[in-house]
Amino acid sequence: MSESKVLITGFQPFGGREINSSWEAVKWINEPGLLVEELPVVWGVPTQRLGELVDFYRPSTVISFGQGKEREFALETKALNLRDIRLDEQGNLPRKPLNSDAGPSEVFLETDVFGLHSFLSQRNFPVRISEDAGQYLCEETIYALSDLQKAYLELDRVLFCHVPPYGSSVEMAGNVTVVDEVLLQEYVRSVLFCLGISVSKPVLKENSSLMP
């Protein structure tokens, strides 16, 4: 594995669900040089916590995962400086309507995702490049990641990936596949492999629809 430090985040469950697929996708990782963090679904906390982690850990790469739409994986590239009027997991609406009082109305992540998109598509994942992150805590996270990449010279790459909800289904190589911990682990491992980050291989299903 690369000696560069890598920060990987997922989210806690929200909306009455017992599992957040983004945390299920990354919680198994246990490798030297990789820090894995579960972020609360609370307005303002992802921005604060990511800032603390990046300042202390000084990673070269941050990869954040969030739970997105059914039937697809998404590589997010854009964040609006606008918060949805929606309760967080503490039952609070956002105290401020914006992710940043002084920031631009929208930001774009600078890390190129086209190669990653091609790599994942070749491995049968139904993945798309997206500019609509949903204006909830994932959007706040993307906005924070963009600010952090500008503020820390050693932070070369920041990415945000949406994964489908746990227990839903996706179509892969013509087959309907349930989104479970094995599929989510395979997806994350593929993302990391494409970025040159090696992790121990999860146990695969006997009839996995992925390419070897």
Tab-separated table of C-alpha atoms in Angstrom:
chain	number	residue	atom	x	y	z
A	1	MET	CA	0.000	0.000	0.000
A	2	SER	CA	1.052	3.584	-0.570
A	3	GLU	CA	2.725	5.250	2.424
A	4	SER	CA	0.459	8.267	1.966
A	5	LYS	CA	-2.192	8.703	4.637
A	6	VAL	CA	-5.797	8.180	3.636
A	7	LEU	CA	-8.963	9.238	5.479
A	8	ILE	CA	-12.159	7.315	4.697
A	9	THR	CA	-15.557	8.277	6.087
A	10	GLY	CA	-19.097	6.936	6.159
A	11	PHE	CA	-22.231	8.080	7.974
A	12	GLN	CA	-24.255	6.905	10.925
A	13	PRO	CA	-27.791	5.577	10.277
A	14	PHE	CA	-30.540	8.133	9.706
A	15	GLY	CA	-34.213	8.355	8.910
A	16	GLY	CA	-35.208	5.484	11.189
A	17	ARG	CA	-32.926	2.970	9.469
A	18	GLU	CA	-30.762	0.626	11.493
A	19	ILE	CA	-27.947	0.552	8.917
A	20	ASN	CA	-26.324	3.242	6.819
A	21	SER	CA	-24.877	1.543	3.768
A	22	SER	CA	-22.005	4.031	3.600
A	23	TRP	CA	-20.675	2.956	6.999
A	24	GLU	CA	-21.355	-0.698	6.238
A	25	ALA	CA	-19.213	-0.205	3.138
A	26	VAL	CA	-16.111	1.023	4.979
A	27	LYS	CA	-16.200	-0.120	8.615
A	28	TRP	CA	-14.352	-3.365	7.812
A	29	ILE	CA	-11.180	-1.557	6.695
A	30	ASN	CA	-8.256	-2.053	9.053
A	31	GLU	CA	-4.982	-1.152	7.351
A	32	PRO	CA	-1.910	0.852	8.383
A	33	GLY	CA	-2.104	4.369	6.973
A	34	LEU	CA	-5.901	4.318	6.589
A	35	LEU	CA	-8.082	6.127	9.103
A	36	VAL	CA	-11.795	5.235	9.024
A	37	GLU	CA	-14.360	7.515	10.680
A	38	GLU	CA	-18.146	7.359	11.117
A	39	LEU	CA	-19.701	10.811	10.780
A	40	PRO	CA	-22.910	11.799	12.604
A	41	VAL	CA	-25.914	12.883	10.551
A	42	VAL	CA	-26.070	16.229	12.371
A	43	TRP	CA	-25.970	19.625	10.725
A	44	GLY	CA	-22.529	21.234	10.945
A	45	VAL	CA	-20.763	18.238	12.456
A	46	PRO	CA	-19.299	16.795	9.210
A	47	THR	CA	-17.681	20.150	8.430
A	48	GLN	CA	-16.253	20.441	11.937
A	49	ARG	CA	-15.120	16.830	12.263
A	50	LEU	CA	-13.536	16.618	8.811
A	51	GLY	CA	-11.625	19.807	9.561
A	52	GLU	CA	-10.330	18.353	12.825
A	53	LEU	CA	-9.326	15.051	11.235
A	54	VAL	CA	-7.563	16.596	8.257
A	55	ASP	CA	-5.723	19.097	10.420
A	56	PHE	CA	-4.514	16.385	12.810
A	57	TYR	CA	-3.969	13.463	10.427
A	58	ARG	CA	-2.796	15.424	7.344
A	59	PRO	CA	-3.969	12.858	4.759
A	60	SER	CA	-3.100	13.008	1.080
A	61	THR	CA	-6.505	11.553	0.167
A	62	VAL	CA	-9.974	11.802	1.686
A	63	ILE	CA	-12.726	9.528	0.386
A	64	SER	CA	-16.176	10.040	1.842
A	65	PHE	CA	-19.102	7.713	1.299
A	66	GLY	CA	-22.777	8.469	1.770
A	67	GLN	CA	-26.041	6.638	1.294
A	68	GLY	CA	-27.743	7.698	-1.906
A	69	LYS	CA	-30.420	6.555	-4.318
A	70	GLU	CA	-31.550	3.037	-5.023
A	71	ARG	CA	-30.293	1.122	-8.076
A	72	GLU	CA	-27.092	3.116	-8.544
A	73	PHE	CA	-23.706	4.177	-7.278
A	74	ALA	CA	-22.755	7.820	-7.863
A	75	LEU	CA	-19.502	9.767	-7.975
A	76	GLU	CA	-20.395	13.256	-6.780
A	77	THR	CA	-18.559	16.229	-8.259
A	78	LYS	CA	-20.524	19.304	-7.178
A	79	ALA	CA	-21.936	20.831	-3.992
A	80	LEU	CA	-24.276	23.768	-3.556
A	81	ASN	CA	-23.825	26.247	-0.762
A	82	LEU	CA	-27.361	25.568	0.386
A	83	ARG	CA	-28.864	23.330	3.051
A	84	ASP	CA	-32.195	21.589	2.759
A	85	ILE	CA	-34.754	22.541	5.415
A	86	ARG	CA	-34.696	19.040	6.850
A	87	LEU	CA	-34.347	17.596	10.328
A	88	ASP	CA	-31.068	15.943	11.266
A	89	GLU	CA	-30.751	12.933	13.582
A	90	GLN	CA	-30.934	15.173	16.639
A	91	GLY	CA	-34.266	16.520	15.436
A	92	ASN	CA	-32.869	19.929	14.490
A	93	LEU	CA	-33.222	21.993	11.349
A	94	PRO	CA	-30.036	23.651	10.069
A	95	ARG	CA	-29.167	26.713	12.117
A	96	LYS	CA	-27.792	28.367	8.997
A	97	PRO	CA	-29.174	28.071	5.456
A	98	LEU	CA	-25.682	27.895	3.926
A	99	ASN	CA	-22.767	25.492	4.250
A	100	SER	CA	-20.397	28.470	4.290
A	101	ASP	CA	-21.272	32.093	5.021
A	102	ALA	CA	-18.385	33.386	2.917
A	103	GLY	CA	-18.109	30.643	0.291
A	104	PRO	CA	-19.266	30.577	-3.344
A	105	SER	CA	-22.754	29.428	-4.297
A	106	GLU	CA	-21.368	26.151	-5.639
A	107	VAL	CA	-18.102	24.239	-5.663
A	108	PHE	CA	-16.702	21.439	-7.787
A	109	LEU	CA	-14.368	18.769	-6.501
A	110	GLU	CA	-11.061	19.020	-8.327
A	111	THR	CA	-10.219	15.300	-8.313
A	112	ASP	CA	-10.788	13.707	-11.724
A	113	VAL	CA	-13.416	10.950	-11.514
A	114	PHE	CA	-13.617	9.898	-15.172
A	115	GLY	CA	-10.958	7.210	-14.856
A	116	LEU	CA	-12.602	5.889	-11.696
A	117	HIS	CA	-15.985	5.856	-13.424
A	118	SER	CA	-14.573	3.836	-16.315
A	119	PHE	CA	-12.827	1.405	-13.979
A	120	LEU	CA	-15.968	0.766	-11.927
A	121	SER	CA	-18.167	0.438	-15.003
A	122	GLN	CA	-15.861	-2.232	-16.402
A	123	ARG	CA	-16.454	-4.162	-13.196
A	124	ASN	CA	-20.211	-4.056	-13.762
A	125	PHE	CA	-21.125	-1.487	-11.120
A	126	PRO	CA	-24.072	0.712	-12.203
A	127	VAL	CA	-22.223	3.949	-11.517
A	128	ARG	CA	-22.724	7.478	-12.800
A	129	ILE	CA	-21.035	10.853	-12.423
A	130	SER	CA	-23.380	13.192	-10.565
A	131	GLU	CA	-23.776	16.908	-9.869
A	132	ASP	CA	-26.745	16.549	-7.525
A	133	ALA	CA	-25.797	15.489	-3.999
A	134	GLY	CA	-29.202	16.129	-2.411
A	135	GLN	CA	-28.574	19.207	-0.201
A	136	TYR	CA	-28.479	17.144	3.004
A	137	LEU	CA	-25.453	16.150	5.083
A	138	CYS	CA	-23.708	14.613	2.062
A	139	GLU	CA	-23.820	17.962	0.279
A	140	GLU	CA	-22.384	19.659	3.356
A	141	THR	CA	-19.599	17.077	3.397
A	142	ILE	CA	-18.712	17.642	-0.246
A	143	TYR	CA	-18.601	21.392	0.300
A	144	ALA	CA	-16.315	20.885	3.297
A	145	LEU	CA	-14.035	18.570	1.325
A	146	SER	CA	-13.637	21.180	-1.399
A	147	ASP	CA	-12.659	23.817	1.167
A	148	LEU	CA	-10.186	21.464	2.852
A	149	GLN	CA	-8.478	20.579	-0.415
A	150	LYS	CA	-7.874	24.267	-1.029
A	151	ALA	CA	-6.615	24.849	2.513
A	152	TYR	CA	-4.165	21.920	2.854
A	153	LEU	CA	-1.443	21.542	0.249
A	154	GLU	CA	-0.798	17.891	1.098
A	155	LEU	CA	-4.432	16.987	0.436
A	156	ASP	CA	-4.148	15.960	-3.216
A	157	ARG	CA	-7.407	14.067	-3.688
A	158	VAL	CA	-10.912	14.357	-2.251
A	159	LEU	CA	-13.790	12.209	-3.453
A	160	PHE	CA	-17.388	11.594	-2.488
A	161	CYS	CA	-19.199	8.403	-3.471
A	162	HIS	CA	-22.871	7.648	-2.945
A	163	VAL	CA	-23.813	4.001	-2.471
A	164	PRO	CA	-27.350	2.581	-2.676
A	165	PRO	CA	-29.293	1.766	0.502
A	166	TYR	CA	-28.563	-1.474	2.304
A	167	GLY	CA	-31.037	-4.190	1.346
A	168	SER	CA	-32.054	-2.551	-1.933
A	169	SER	CA	-31.009	-4.006	-5.276
A	170	VAL	CA	-28.923	-3.072	-8.308
A	171	GLU	CA	-28.564	-4.614	-11.735
A	172	MET	CA	-25.065	-5.875	-12.485
A	173	ALA	CA	-24.114	-7.707	-15.675
A	174	GLY	CA	-27.785	-8.394	-16.352
A	175	ASN	CA	-28.417	-9.844	-12.886
A	176	VAL	CA	-30.301	-8.318	-9.988
A	177	THR	CA	-27.966	-8.167	-6.993
A	178	VAL	CA	-28.893	-7.328	-3.413
A	179	VAL	CA	-26.940	-4.505	-1.804
A	180	ASP	CA	-25.373	-6.212	1.199
A	181	GLU	CA	-22.096	-5.930	3.098
A	182	VAL	CA	-20.253	-8.084	0.571
A	183	LEU	CA	-21.273	-6.012	-2.440
A	184	LEU	CA	-20.540	-2.776	-0.599
A	185	GLN	CA	-17.115	-4.055	0.427
A	186	GLU	CA	-16.389	-5.066	-3.159
A	187	TYR	CA	-17.331	-1.599	-4.360
A	188	VAL	CA	-15.138	0.190	-1.834
A	189	ARG	CA	-12.240	-2.133	-2.480
A	190	SER	CA	-12.573	-1.444	-6.222
A	191	VAL	CA	-12.579	2.309	-5.598
A	192	LEU	CA	-9.473	2.067	-3.444
A	193	PHE	CA	-7.699	-0.258	-5.879
A	194	CYS	CA	-8.278	2.179	-8.755
A	195	LEU	CA	-6.771	4.937	-6.611
A	196	GLY	CA	-3.696	2.817	-5.861
A	197	ILE	CA	-4.738	1.977	-2.292
A	198	SER	CA	-4.538	-1.705	-1.401
A	199	VAL	CA	-6.661	-3.286	1.315
A	200	SER	CA	-7.250	-6.854	2.380
A	201	LYS	CA	-9.699	-8.598	0.083
A	202	PRO	CA	-13.177	-9.147	1.551
A	203	VAL	CA	-14.792	-12.566	1.304
A	204	LEU	CA	-16.757	-12.706	-1.946
A	205	LYS	CA	-19.967	-14.438	-2.796
A	206	GLU	CA	-19.574	-17.633	-4.791
A	207	ASN	CA	-21.590	-16.162	-7.667
A	208	SER	CA	-20.299	-12.619	-7.596
A	209	SER	CA	-21.217	-10.607	-10.693
A	210	LEU	CA	-17.956	-8.687	-10.594
A	211	MET	CA	-15.048	-9.222	-12.889
A	212	PRO	CA	-12.029	-10.871	-11.224
